[in-house]
Short mmCIF file of C-alpha atoms in Angstrom, two decimals:
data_model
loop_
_atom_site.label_atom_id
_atom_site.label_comp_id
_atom_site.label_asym_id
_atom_site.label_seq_id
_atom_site.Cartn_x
_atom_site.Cartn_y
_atom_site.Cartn_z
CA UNK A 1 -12.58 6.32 21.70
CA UNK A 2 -12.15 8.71 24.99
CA UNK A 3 -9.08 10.72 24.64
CA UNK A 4 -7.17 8.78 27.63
CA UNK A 5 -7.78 5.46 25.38
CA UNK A 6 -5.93 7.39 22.03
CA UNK A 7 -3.09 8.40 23.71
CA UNK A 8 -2.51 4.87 25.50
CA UNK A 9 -2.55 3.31 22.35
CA UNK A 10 -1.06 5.63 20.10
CA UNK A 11 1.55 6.88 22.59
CA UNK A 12 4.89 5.60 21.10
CA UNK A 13 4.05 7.72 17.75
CA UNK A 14 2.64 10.36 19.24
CA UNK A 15 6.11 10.56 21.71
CA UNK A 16 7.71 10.98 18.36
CA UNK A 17 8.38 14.81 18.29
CA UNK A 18 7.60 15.17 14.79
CA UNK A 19 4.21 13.37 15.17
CA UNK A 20 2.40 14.51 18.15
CA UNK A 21 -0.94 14.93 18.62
CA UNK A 22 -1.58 16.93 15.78
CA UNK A 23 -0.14 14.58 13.63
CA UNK A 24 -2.21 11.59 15.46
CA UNK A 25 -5.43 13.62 14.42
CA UNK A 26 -4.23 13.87 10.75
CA UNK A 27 -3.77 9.99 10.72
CA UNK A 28 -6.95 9.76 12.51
CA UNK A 29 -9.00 11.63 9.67
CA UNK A 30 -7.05 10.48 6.79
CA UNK A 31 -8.41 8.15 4.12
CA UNK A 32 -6.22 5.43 2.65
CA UNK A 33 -7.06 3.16 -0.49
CA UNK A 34 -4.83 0.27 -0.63
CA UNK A 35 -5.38 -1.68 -3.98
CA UNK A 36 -4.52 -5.06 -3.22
CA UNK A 37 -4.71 -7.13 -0.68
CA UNK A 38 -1.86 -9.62 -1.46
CA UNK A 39 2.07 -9.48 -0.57
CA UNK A 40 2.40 -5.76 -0.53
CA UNK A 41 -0.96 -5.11 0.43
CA UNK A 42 -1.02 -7.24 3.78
CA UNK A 43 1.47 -5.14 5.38
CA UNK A 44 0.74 -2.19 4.45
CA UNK A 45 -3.22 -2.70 5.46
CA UNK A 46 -1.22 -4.12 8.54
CA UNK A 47 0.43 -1.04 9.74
CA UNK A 48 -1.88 1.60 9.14
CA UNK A 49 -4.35 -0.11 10.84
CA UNK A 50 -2.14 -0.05 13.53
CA UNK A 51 -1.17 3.38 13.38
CA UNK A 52 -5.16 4.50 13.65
CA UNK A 53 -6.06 5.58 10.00
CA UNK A 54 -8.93 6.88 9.95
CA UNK A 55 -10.21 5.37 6.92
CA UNK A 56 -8.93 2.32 5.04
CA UNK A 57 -10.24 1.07 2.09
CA UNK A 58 -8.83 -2.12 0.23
CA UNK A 59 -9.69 -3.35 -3.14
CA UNK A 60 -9.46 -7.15 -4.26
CA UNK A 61 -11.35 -9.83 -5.98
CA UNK A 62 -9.58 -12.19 -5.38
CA UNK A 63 -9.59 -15.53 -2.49
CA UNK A 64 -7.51 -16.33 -0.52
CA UNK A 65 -5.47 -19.51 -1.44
CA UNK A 66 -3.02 -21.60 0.47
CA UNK A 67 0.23 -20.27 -1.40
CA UNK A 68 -0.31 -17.07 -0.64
CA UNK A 69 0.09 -17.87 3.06
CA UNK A 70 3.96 -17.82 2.90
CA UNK A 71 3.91 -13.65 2.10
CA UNK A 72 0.52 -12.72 2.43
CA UNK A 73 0.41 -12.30 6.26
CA UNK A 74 -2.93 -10.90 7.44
CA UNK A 75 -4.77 -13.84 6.14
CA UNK A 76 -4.10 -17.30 7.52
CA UNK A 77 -5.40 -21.09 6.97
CA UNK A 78 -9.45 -20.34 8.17
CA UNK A 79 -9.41 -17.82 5.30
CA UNK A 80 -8.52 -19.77 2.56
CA UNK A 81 -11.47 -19.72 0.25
CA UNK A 82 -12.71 -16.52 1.40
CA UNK A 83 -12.58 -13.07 -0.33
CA UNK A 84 -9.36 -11.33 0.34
CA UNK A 85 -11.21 -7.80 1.38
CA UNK A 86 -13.17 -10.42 3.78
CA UNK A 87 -10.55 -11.23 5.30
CA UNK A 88 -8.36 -8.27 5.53
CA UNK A 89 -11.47 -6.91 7.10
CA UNK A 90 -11.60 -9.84 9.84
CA UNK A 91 -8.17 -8.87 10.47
CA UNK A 92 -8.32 -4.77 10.86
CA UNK A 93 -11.29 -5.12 12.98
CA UNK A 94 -9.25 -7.81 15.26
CA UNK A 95 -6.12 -5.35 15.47
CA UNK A 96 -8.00 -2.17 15.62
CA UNK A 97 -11.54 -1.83 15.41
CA UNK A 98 -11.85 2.12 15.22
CA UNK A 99 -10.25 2.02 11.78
CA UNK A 100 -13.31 2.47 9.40
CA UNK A 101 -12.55 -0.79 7.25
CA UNK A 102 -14.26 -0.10 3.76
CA UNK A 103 -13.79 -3.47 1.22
CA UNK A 104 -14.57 -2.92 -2.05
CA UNK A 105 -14.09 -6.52 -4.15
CA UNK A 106 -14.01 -4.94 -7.80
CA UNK A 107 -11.38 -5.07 -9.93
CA UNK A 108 -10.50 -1.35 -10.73
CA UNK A 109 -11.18 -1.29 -13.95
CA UNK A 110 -11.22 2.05 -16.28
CA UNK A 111 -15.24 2.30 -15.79
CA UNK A 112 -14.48 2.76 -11.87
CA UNK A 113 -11.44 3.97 -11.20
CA UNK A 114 -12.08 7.32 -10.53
CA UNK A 115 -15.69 6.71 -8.78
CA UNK A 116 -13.33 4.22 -6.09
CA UNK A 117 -9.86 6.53 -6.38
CA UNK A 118 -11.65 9.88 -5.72
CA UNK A 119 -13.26 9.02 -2.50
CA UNK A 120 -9.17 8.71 -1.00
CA UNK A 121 -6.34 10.98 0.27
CA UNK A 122 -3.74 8.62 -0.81
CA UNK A 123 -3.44 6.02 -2.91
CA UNK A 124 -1.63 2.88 -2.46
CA UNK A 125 -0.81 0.54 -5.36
CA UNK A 126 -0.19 -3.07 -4.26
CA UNK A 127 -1.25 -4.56 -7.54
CA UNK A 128 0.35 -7.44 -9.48
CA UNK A 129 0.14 -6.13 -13.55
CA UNK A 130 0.89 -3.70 -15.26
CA UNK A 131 -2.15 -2.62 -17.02
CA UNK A 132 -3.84 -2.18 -13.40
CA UNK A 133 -0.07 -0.20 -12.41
CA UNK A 134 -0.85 2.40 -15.25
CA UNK A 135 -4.74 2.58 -15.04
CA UNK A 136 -4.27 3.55 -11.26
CA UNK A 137 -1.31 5.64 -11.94
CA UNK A 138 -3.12 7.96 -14.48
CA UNK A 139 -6.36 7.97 -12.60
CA UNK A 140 -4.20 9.50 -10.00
CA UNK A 141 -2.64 12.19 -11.67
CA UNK A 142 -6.36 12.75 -13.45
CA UNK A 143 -7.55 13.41 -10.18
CA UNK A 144 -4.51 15.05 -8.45
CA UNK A 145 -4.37 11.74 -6.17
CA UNK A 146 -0.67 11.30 -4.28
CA UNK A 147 0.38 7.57 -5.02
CA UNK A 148 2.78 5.24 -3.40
CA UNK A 149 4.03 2.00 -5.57
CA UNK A 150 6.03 -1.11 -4.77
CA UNK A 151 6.60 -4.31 -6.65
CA UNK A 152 8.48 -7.34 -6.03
CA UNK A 153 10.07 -10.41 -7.33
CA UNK A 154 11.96 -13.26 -6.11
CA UNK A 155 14.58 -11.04 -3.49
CA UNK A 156 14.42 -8.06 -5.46
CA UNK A 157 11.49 -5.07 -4.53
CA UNK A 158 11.28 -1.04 -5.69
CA UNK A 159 9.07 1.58 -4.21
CA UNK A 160 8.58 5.29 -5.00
CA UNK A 161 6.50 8.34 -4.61
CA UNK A 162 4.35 9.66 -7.52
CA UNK A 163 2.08 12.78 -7.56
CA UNK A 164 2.82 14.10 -4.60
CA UNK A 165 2.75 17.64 -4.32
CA UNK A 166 3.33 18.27 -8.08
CA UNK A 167 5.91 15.70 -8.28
CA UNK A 168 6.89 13.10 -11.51
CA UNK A 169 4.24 9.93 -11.62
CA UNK A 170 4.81 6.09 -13.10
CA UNK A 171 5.03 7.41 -16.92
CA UNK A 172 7.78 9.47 -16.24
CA UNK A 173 9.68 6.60 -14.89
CA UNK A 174 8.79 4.08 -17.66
CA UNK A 175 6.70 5.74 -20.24
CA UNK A 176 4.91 2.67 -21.42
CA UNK A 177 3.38 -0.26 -19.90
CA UNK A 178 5.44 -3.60 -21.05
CA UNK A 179 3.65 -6.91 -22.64
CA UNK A 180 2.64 -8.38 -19.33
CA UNK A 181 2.82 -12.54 -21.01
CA UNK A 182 6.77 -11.11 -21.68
CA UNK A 183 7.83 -10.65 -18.07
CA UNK A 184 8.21 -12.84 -14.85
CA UNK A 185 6.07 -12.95 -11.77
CA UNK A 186 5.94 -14.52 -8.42
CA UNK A 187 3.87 -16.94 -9.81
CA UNK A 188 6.09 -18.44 -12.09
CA UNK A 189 9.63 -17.45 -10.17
CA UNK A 190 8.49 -16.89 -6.69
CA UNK A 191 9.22 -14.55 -4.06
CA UNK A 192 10.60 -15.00 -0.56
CA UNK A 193 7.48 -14.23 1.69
CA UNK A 194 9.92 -11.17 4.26
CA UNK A 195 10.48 -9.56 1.17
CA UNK A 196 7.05 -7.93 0.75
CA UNK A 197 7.33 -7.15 4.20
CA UNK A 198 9.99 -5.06 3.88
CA UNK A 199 8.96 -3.04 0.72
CA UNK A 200 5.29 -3.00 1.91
CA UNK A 201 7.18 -1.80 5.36
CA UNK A 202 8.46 1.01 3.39
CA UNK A 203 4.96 1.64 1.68
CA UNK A 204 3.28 1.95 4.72
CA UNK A 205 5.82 4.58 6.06
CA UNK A 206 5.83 6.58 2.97
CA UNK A 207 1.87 7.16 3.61
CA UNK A 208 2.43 7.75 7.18
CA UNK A 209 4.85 10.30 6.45
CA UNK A 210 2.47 12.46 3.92
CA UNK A 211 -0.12 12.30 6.04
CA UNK A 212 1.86 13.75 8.71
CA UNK A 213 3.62 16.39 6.71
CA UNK A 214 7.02 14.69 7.13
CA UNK A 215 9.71 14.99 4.30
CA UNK A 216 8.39 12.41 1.01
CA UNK A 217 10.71 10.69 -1.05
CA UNK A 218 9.51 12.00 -4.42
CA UNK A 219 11.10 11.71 -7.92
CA UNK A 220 12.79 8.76 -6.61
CA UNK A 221 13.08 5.25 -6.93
CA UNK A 222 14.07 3.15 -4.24
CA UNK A 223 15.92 -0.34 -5.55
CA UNK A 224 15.94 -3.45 -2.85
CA UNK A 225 18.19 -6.26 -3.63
CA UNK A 226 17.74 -8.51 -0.44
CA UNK A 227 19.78 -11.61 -1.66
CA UNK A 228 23.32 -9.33 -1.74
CA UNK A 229 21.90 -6.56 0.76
CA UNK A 230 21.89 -3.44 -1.28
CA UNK A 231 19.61 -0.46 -1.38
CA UNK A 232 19.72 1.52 -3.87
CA UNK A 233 17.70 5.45 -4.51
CA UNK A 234 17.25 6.76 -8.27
CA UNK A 235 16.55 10.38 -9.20
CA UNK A 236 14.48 10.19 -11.88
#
């Protein structure tokens, strides 16, 4: 892309004093994993797409099926049936075709993780379990990877900061994993579909910010109850 074209696109972050053009570059040759490609996943693939990342790679094996259209909002009705890294891929190249879209449609698994986690600057956990929420959690601090985590439920989302810069990670938030058949999910309660666009939102602007060098929320968690309109930060 000539250097006229960049700064046309890019110009409302780059106006932002703390961004710039050097900070423009850094997005530009940063590389992002997003694992995921779901609720929290679609927006976040969704905005740093759009901010130029350099790199983005998203993992998912799953398809795309018609209930996930009410949160799940870079794939739409032609997609259903098709792979969800398919799709998100139809969709980066559509908003911003520079971004070097790299799908990967493995589970990450224990015998992977750190061949698919190692090849990233940041990590981004969008995942739905727990045992996936730990296994990418630990891979990260294995391999000194920062990590950004969100989860949702019905109107109520957290996010955080682990790893970063020699901060706390997952375990010393909640040391162990709970019995995943003991706890609720979207599937069976739901979720309102803005919701993940709000703590995905956040996601996305946590990266953003590391990559630039801005301030990170670390030891931290960030409580979102939409239904009564409270935000609420832990230190942990």
């Amino acid at each position: 892309m000539k250097s006229e074209d960049i700064f046309a696109r890019y110009s409302r972050q780059i106006f932002i004093e703390e961004i710039g053009l050097e900070g423009q570059k850094k997005i530009r040759s940063s590389k992002v994993l997003v694992i995921g490609a779901g609720g929290l996943g679609s927006p976040v693939i969704q905005y740093l797409a759009a901010a130029g990342i350099g790199t983005l790679g998203v993992s998912d094996f799953d398809e795309v099926e018609l209930h996930n259209l009410n949160r799940q909002i870079i794939h739409n009705e032609n997609t259903v049936g098709v792979l969800k890294v398919k799709s998100a891929a139809a969709f980066v190249k559509n908003l911003n075709y520079h971004v070097d879209f790299i799908g990967i449609d493995r589970k990450i698994e224990r015998s992977n993780a750190d061949e698919i986690l190692s090849q990233y600057d940041i990590i981004v956990d969008g995942s739905d379990n727990f045992t996936t929420r730990y296994l990418i959690n630990d891979t990260c601090v294995k391999l000194g990877k920062p990590l950004v985590y969100g989860s949702i439920l019905g109107f109520s989302g957290q996010t955080a900061v682990f790893n970063y810069k020699g901060s706390k990670n997952l375990r010393d938030l909640f040391p162990e994993p709970p019995f995943d058949e003991d706890l609720p999910d979207c599937d069976s309660l739901g979720v309102l579909g803005a919701l993940p666009g709000i703590v995905g939102s956040m996601m996305a602007m946590q990266v953003l910010k590391m990559i630039t060098g801005l301030p990170g929320s670390t030891d931290q968690l960030t409580l979102i109850d939409t239904l009564n309109w409270r935000f609420q930060t832990i230190d942990f």
